[in-house]
Coordinates of C-alpha atoms and ligand atoms in Angstrom, one line a residue:
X1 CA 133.0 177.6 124.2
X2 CA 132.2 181.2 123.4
X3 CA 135.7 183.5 123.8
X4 CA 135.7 187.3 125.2
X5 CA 139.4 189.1 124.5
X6 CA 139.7 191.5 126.8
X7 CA 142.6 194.5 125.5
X8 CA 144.7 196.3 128.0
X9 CA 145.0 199.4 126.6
X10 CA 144.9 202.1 130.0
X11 CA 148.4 202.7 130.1
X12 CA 149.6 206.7 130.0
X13 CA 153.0 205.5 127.7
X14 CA 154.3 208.0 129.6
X15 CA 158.0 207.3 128.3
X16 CA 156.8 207.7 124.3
X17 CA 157.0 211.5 125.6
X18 CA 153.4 212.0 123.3
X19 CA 150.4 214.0 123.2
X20 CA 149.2 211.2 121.5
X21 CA 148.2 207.5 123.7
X22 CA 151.0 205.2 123.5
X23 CA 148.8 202.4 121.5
X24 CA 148.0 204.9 118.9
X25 CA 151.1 205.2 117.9
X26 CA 151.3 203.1 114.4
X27 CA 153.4 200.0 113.2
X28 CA 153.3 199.6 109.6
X29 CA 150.7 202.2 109.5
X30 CA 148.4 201.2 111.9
X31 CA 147.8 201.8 115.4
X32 CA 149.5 199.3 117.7
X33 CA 145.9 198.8 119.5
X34 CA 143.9 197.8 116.2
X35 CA 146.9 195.3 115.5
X36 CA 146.1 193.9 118.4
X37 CA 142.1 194.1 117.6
X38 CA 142.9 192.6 114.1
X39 CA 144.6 189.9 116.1
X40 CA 141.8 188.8 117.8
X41 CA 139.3 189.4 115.5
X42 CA 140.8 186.3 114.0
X43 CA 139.8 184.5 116.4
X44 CA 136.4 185.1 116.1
X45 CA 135.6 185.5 119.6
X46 CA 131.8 186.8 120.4
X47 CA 133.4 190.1 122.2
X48 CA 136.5 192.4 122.3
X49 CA 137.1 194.7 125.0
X50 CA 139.0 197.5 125.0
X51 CA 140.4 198.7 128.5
X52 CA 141.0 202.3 128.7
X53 CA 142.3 205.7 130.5
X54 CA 144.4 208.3 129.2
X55 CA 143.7 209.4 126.0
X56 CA 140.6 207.1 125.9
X57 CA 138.3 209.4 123.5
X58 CA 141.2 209.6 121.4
X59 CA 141.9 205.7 121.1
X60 CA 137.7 205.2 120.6
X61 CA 137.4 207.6 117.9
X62 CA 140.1 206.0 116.0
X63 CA 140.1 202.3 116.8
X64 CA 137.2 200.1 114.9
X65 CA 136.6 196.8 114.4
X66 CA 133.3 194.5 115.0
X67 CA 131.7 193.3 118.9
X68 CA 133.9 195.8 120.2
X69 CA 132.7 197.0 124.4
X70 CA 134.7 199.5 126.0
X71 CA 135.4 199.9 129.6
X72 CA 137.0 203.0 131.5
X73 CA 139.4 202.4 134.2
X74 CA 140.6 205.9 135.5
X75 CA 142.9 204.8 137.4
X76 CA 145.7 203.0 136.7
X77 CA 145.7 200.3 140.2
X78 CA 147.6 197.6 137.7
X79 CA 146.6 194.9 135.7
X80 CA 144.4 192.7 137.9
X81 CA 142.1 195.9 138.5
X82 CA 142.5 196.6 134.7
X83 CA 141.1 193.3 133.3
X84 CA 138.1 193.8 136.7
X85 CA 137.0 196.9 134.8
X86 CA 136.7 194.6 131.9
X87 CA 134.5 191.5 133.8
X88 CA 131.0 193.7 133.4
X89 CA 131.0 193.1 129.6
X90 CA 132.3 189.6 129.6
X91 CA 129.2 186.9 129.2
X92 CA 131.4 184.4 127.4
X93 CA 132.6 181.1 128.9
X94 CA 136.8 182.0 127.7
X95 CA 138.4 185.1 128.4
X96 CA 141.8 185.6 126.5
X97 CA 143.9 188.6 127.9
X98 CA 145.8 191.2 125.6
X99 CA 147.7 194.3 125.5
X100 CA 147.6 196.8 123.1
X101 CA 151.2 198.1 123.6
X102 CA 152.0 194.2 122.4
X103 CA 151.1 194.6 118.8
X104 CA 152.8 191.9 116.7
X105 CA 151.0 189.1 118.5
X106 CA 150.0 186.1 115.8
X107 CA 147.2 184.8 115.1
X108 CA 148.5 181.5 115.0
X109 CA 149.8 181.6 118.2
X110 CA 146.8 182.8 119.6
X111 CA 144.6 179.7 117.9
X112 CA 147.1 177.3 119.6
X113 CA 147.0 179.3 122.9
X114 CA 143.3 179.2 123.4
X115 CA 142.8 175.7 122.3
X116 CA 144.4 174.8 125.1
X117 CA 142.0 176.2 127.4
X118 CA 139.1 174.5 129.4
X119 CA 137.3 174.7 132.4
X120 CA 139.9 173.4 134.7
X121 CA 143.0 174.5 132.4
X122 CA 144.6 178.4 132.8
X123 CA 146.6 179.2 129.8
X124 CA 149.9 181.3 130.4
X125 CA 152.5 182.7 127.4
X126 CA 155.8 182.7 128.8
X127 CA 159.2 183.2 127.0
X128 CA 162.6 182.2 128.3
X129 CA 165.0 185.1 127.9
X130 CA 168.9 185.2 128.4
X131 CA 167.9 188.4 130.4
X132 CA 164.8 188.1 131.9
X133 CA 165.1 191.5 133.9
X134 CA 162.6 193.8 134.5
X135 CA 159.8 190.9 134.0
X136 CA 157.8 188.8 136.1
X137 CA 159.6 185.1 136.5
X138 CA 157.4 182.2 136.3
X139 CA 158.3 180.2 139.6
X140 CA 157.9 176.2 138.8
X141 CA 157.5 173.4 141.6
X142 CA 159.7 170.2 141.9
X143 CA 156.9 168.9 139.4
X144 CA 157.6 171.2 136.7
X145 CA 153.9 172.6 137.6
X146 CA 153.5 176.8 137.1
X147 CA 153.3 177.7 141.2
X148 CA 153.0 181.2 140.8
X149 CA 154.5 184.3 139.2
X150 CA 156.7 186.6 140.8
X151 CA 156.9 190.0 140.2
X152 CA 160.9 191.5 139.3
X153 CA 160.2 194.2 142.4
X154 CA 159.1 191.3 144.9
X155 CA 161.5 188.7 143.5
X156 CA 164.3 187.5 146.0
X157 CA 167.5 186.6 144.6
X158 CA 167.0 183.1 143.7
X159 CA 163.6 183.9 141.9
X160 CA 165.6 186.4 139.6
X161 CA 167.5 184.1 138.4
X162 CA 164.7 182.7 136.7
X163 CA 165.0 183.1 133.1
X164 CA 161.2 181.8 132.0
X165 CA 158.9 185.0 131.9
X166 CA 155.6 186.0 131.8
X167 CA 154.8 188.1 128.4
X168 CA 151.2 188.8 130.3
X169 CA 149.0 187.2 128.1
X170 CA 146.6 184.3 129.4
X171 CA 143.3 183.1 129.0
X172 CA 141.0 181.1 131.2
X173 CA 137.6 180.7 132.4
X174 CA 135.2 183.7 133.0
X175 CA 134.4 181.9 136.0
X176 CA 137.7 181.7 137.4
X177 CA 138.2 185.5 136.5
X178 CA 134.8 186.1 138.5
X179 CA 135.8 183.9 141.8
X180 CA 139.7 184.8 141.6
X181 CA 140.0 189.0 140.5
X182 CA 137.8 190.1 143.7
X183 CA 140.3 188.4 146.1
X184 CA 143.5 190.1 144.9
X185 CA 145.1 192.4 147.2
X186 CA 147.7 195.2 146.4
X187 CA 150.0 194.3 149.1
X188 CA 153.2 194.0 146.9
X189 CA 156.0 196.6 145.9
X190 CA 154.0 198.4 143.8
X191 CA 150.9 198.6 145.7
X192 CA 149.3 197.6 142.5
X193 CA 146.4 194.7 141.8
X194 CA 148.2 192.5 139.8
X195 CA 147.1 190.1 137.7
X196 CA 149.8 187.8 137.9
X197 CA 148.3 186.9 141.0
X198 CA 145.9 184.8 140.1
X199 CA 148.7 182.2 138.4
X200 CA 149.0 181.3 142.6
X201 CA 145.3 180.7 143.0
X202 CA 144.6 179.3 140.4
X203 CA 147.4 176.4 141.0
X204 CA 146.3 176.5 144.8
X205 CA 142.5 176.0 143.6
X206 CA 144.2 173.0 141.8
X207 CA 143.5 174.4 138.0
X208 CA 145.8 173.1 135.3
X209 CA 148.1 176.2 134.5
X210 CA 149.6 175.5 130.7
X211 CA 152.3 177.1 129.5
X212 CA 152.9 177.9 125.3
X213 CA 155.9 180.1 123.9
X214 CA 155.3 181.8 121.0
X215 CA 157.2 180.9 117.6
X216 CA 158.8 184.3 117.2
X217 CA 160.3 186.0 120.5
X218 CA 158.9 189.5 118.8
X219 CA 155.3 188.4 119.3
X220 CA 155.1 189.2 122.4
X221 CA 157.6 192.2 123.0
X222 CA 156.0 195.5 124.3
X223 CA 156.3 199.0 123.2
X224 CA 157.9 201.5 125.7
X225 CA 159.6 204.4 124.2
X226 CA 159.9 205.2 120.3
X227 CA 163.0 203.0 120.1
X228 CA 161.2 200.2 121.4
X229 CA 158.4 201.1 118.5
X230 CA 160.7 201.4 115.6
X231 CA 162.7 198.3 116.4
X232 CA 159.2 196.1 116.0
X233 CA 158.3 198.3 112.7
X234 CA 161.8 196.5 111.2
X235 CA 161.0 193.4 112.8
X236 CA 157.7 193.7 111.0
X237 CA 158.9 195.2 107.5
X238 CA 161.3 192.0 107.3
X239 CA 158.8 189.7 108.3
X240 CA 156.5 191.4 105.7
X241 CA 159.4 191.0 103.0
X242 CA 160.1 187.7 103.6
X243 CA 157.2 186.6 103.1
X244 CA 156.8 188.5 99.5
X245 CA 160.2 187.1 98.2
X246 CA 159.3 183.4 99.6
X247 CA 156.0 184.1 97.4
X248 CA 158.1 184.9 94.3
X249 CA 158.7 188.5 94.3
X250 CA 161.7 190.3 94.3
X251 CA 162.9 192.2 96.0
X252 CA 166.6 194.3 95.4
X253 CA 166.8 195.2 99.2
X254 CA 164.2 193.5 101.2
X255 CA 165.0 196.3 104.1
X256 CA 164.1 198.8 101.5
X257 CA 160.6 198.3 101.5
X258 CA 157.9 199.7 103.4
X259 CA 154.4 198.1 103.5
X260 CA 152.2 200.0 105.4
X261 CA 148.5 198.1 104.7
X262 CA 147.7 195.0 102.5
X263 CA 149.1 194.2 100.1
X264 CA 148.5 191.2 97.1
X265 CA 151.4 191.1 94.6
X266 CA 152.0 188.1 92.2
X267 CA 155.1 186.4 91.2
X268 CA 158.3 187.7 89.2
X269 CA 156.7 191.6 90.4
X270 CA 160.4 193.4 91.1
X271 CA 160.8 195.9 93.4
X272 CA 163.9 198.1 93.8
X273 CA 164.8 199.8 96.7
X274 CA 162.9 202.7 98.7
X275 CA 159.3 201.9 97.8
X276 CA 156.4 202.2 100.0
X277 CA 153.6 200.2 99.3
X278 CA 150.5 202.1 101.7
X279 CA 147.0 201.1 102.2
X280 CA 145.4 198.4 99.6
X281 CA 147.4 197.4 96.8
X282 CA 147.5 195.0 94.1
X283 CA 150.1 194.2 91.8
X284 CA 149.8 191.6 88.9
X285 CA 152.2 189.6 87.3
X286 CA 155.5 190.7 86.7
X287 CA 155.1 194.5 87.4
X288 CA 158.5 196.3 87.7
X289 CA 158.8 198.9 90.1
X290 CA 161.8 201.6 90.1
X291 CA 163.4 203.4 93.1
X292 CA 162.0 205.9 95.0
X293 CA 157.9 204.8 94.4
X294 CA 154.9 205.4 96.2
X295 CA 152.2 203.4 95.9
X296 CA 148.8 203.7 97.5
X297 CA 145.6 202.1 97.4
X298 CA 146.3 200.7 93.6
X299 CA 145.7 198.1 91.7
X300 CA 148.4 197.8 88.9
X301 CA 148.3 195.4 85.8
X302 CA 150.6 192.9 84.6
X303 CA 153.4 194.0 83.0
X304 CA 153.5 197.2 83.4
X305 CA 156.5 199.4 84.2
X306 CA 156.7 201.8 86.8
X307 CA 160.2 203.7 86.7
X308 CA 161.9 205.6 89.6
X309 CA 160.0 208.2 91.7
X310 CA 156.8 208.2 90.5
X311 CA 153.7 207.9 93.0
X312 CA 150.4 206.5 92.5
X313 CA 147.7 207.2 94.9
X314 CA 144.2 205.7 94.3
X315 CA 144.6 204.6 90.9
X316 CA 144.1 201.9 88.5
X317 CA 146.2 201.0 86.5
X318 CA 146.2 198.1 83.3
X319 CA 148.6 196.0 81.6
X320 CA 151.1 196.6 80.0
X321 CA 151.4 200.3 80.8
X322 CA 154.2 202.7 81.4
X323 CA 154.7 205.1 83.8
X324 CA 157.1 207.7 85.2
X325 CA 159.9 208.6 86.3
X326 CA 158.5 211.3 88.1
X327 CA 154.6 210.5 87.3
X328 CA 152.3 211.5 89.7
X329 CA 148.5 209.5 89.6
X330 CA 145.9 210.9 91.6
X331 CA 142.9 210.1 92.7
X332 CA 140.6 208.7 90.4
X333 CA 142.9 207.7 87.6
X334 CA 142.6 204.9 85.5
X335 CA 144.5 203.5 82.8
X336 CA 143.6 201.0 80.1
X337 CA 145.7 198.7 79.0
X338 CA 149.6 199.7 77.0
X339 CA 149.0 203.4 78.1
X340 CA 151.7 205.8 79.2
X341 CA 152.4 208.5 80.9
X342 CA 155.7 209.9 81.4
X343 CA 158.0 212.6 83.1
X344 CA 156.3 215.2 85.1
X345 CA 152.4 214.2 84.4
X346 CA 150.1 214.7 87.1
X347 CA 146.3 213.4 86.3
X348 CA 143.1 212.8 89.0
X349 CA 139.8 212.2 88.1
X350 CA 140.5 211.1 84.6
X351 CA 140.6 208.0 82.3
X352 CA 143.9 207.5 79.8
X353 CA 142.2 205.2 77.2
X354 CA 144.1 202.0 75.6
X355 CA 147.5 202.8 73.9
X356 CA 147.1 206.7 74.6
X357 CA 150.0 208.6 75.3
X358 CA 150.6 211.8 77.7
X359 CA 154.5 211.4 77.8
X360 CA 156.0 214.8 78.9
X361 CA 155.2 217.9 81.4
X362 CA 151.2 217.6 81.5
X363 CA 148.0 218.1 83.5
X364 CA 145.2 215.8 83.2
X365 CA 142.2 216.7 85.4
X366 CA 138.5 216.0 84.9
X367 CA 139.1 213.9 81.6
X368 CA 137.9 211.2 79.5
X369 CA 140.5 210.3 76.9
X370 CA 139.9 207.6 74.1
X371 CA 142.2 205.1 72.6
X372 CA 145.6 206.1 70.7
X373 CA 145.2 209.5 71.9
X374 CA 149.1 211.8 72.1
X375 CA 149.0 214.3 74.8
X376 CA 152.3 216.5 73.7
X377 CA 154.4 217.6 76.3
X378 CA 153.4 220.7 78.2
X379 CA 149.2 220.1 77.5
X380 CA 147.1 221.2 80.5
X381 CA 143.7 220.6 80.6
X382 CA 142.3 223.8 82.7
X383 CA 139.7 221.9 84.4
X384 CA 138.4 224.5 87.2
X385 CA 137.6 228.2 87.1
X386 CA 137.9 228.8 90.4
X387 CA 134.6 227.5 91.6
X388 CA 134.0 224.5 89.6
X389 CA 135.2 221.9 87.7
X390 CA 134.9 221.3 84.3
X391 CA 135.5 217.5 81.5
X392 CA 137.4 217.5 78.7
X393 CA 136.8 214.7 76.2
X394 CA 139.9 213.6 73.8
X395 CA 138.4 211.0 71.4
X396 CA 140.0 208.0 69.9
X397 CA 143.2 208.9 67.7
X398 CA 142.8 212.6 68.5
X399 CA 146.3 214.5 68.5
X400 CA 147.1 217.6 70.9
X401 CA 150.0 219.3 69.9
X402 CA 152.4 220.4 72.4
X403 CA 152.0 223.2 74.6
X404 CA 148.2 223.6 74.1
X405 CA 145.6 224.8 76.8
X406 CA 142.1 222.7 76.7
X407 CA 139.5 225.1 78.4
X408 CA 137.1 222.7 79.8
X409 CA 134.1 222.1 79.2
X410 CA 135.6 220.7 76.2
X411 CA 135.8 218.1 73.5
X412 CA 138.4 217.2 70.9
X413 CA 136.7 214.9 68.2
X414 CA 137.6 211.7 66.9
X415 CA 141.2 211.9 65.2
X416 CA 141.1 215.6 65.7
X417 CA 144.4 217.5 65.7
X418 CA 145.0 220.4 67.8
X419 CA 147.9 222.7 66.8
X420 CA 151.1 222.9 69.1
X421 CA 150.5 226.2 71.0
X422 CA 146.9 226.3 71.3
X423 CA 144.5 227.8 73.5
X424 CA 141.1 225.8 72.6
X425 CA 137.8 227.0 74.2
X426 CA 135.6 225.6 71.5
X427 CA 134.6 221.9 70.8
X428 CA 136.9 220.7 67.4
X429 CA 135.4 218.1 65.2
X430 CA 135.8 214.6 64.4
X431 CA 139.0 214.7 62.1
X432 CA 139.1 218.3 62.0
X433 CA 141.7 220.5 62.9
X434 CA 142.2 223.4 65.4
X435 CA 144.8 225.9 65.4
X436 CA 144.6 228.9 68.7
X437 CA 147.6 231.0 68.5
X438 CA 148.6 234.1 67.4
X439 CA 150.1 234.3 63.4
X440 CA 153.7 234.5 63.2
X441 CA 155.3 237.5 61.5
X442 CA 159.0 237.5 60.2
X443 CA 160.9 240.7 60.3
X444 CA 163.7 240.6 58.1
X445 CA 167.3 241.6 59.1
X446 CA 166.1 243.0 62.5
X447 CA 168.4 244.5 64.7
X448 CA 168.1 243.9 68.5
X449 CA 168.9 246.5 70.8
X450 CA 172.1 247.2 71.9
X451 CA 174.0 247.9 75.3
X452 CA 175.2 251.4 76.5
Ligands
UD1_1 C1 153.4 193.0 133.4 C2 153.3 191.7 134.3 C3 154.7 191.0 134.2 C4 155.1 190.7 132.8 C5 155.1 192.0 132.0 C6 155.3 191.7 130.5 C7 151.7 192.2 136.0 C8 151.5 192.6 137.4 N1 153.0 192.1 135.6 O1 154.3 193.9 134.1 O2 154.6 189.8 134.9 O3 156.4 190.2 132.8 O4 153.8 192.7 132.1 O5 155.5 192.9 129.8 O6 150.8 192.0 135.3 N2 147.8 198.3 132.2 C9 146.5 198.8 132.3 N3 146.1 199.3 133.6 C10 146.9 199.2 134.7 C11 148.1 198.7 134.6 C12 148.6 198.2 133.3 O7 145.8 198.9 131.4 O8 146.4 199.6 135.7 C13 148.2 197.9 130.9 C14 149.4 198.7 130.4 O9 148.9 199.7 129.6 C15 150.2 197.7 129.7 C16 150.0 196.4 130.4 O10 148.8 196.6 131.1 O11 149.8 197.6 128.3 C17 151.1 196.0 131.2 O12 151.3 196.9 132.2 P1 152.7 197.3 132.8 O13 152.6 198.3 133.8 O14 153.6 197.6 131.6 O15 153.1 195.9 133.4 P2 154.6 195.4 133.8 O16 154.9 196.0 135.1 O17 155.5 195.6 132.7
CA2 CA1 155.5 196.5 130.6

């Protein structure tokens, strides 16, 4: 059977006090909404729709995925009306329903929720809560069959002390959505189409309505208010960790880390407390990481150290190397194997070659650096003139001493030495040596000026 999801997603979030739509505001990093998308995308399902009202260019421009249809419903008449916006798009035999202000959805759960689903069987999640308040109780017959849903502002006393609850998400036939969404009626206390409805027709019409409860309780808990959204980001960050440390990393403080994106890290890789591991990274075999690191979009070798504050953003990075405290990797770094760079080094656009060393207080920009190459400590490579940008090539073995300036275009040959101090603006030969400073001159006995 070919699957539709359709993604309620019209909702103003009124209560997140925003300019921007409640389901772009981000969990781990990324928008609630394309959680949700991602969700369902594993699913495979031959379309995704996106229902949508406030801040609907906003949410388009930003969320992406594959087969994705989006329909407008500008007005907000409640959920029933929501997912009939949605029914012009929907071809597909199975329609699964989803909220995008539900983002930690599974897609586990979701496999075993639409498996059970067939022509003649409606699929409900529910969830029995201690304190059900505020959400619609699923009322049960003598039989133990799903009667209907009731609604916490139409409830009567008995029904609220129901403690099973619908979470909202079902799935069914697109022929039952077809037949059934036409005849709801807003005659309730919220003069609202509600979609909840249908759980009453469809056990009238004599469908099978299934019930499944997620594993985790947090699956299916909606975002409200900022509170709400930051309670399911720790949810999420533990759930993250645990995962690492049951896959053999460590970590010091598992609610210490941050991982905002995917992330593939081998065993024995330590991880001390206040990182944030963003976007795509990799991390080999075990990699130690200090306090206080950032690291984005980076693949890092085994072995290597990283010590505290240092951050890495779109860099590669080989065995064995070492780096920080206080490094800062830009875009466009790589490192070969056993390199280091220490204290206060920033570098972009440039590869350190295997063994090299740029330990103290330096720029690299726009360079190619060989093998066994020392960088002293204060070297900056003065890559742009204020217009463009220029290389500098350091071959293998070459030595800059500290403090020099290399005005790019420029190369430093093969075990070249440059002398501390320099200002070099000319090419210096393999094994050749390059001194740029002024001469010293020693006064003898000299008297310096005295006060008053
Ligand atoms: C709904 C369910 C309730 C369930 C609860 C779970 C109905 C009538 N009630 O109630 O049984 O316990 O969710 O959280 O379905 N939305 C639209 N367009 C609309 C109305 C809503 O897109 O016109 C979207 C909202 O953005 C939100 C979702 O649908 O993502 C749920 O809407 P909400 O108003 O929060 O429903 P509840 O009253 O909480
Ligand atoms: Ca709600």
């Amino acid at each position: 059977m070919s699957l539709a999801v359709v993604i309620l997603a019209a909702g103003k979030g009124t209560r997140m006090k925003s300019a921007l739509p409640k389901v772009l505001h981000a969990v781990a990093g990324k928008p609630m909404v394309q959680h949700v998308v991602d969700a369902a995308a594993s699913l495979d399902p031959a379309n995704i729709i996106i229902v949508y009202g406030h801040g609907g260019e906003q949410v388009k421009a930003t969320v992406t995925g594959e087969q994705l249809a989006w329909a407008e419903q500008a007005e907000q008449l409640g959920t029933g009306h929501a997912v009939a916006q949605a029914m012009p798009h929907v071809k597909e035999d199975m329609v699964l329903v989803l909220y995008g202000d539900v983002p930690l959805i599974r897609p586990d759960t979701l496999k075993e929720f639409v498996a059970s689903v067939d022509d003649n069987t409606l699929a409900l999640m529910t969830l029995t809560l201690n304190n059900p308040n505020g959400y619609g109780r699923i009322v049960r017959d003598g039989q133990n069959n799903v009667q209907r849903i009731v609604e916490q502002k139409d409830a009567s006393e008995a029904e609220l002390g129901i403690q099973e609850i619908n979470t909202g998400i079902l799935a069914c036939s697109r022929r039952f959505l077809e037949e059934s969404l036409p005849k709801l009626s807003s005659n309730n206390a919220q003069g609202e189409y509600y979609l909840t409805d249908l759980i009453a027709m469809a056990s009238q019409s004599g469908l099978n309505v299934e019930t499944l409860q997620p594993n985790e309780g947090w699956e299916v808990d909606g975002v409200n208010d900022r509170v709400q959204l930051a309670r399911l980001e720790r949810i999420f960050q533990q759930a993250q960790a645990e995962t690492l440390m049951r896959d053999g990393v460590t970590l010091r403080d598992p609610a210490r880390l941050d991982i905002r994106g995917s992330v593939q890290i081998a065993s024995d890789v330590i991880i001390d407390v206040n990182v944030i591991l963003d976007g795509d990274v990799t991390i080999e075999e075990g990699v130690i990481i200090g306090p206080n690191c950032v690291l984005r979009d980076a693949n890092i070798g085994a072995g290597t150290v990283i010590e505290a504050n240092t951050l890495i953003d779109g860099a590669i990075v080989g065995e064995n190397c070492q780096l920080g405290p206080y490094a800062r990797l830009r875009p466009g770094t790589e490192l070969a194997d056993n390199a280091k760079v220490g204290n206060f080094v920033e570098t972009k656009k440039s590869y350190i070659g295997e063994g090299s060393k740029v330990n103290h207080l330096t720029y690299i920009g726009d360079s190619q650096i060989g093998k066994g190459v020392n960088v002293g400590a204060g070297t900056i490579t003065c890559n742009y003139d204020g217009a463009n940008k220029f290389q500098t090539v350091m071959k293998d073995g070459a030595f800059i001493g500290s403090n020099s300036s290399l005005v790019a275009p420029v190369t430093i040959g093969e075990n070249a030495t440059v002398g501390a101090g320099s200002t070099i603006t000319k090419d210096v030969d393999d094994n050749g040596l390059a001194v740029a400073r002024g001469q010293q001159r020693n006064v003898a006995n000299w008297q310096r000026p005295k006060k008053g």
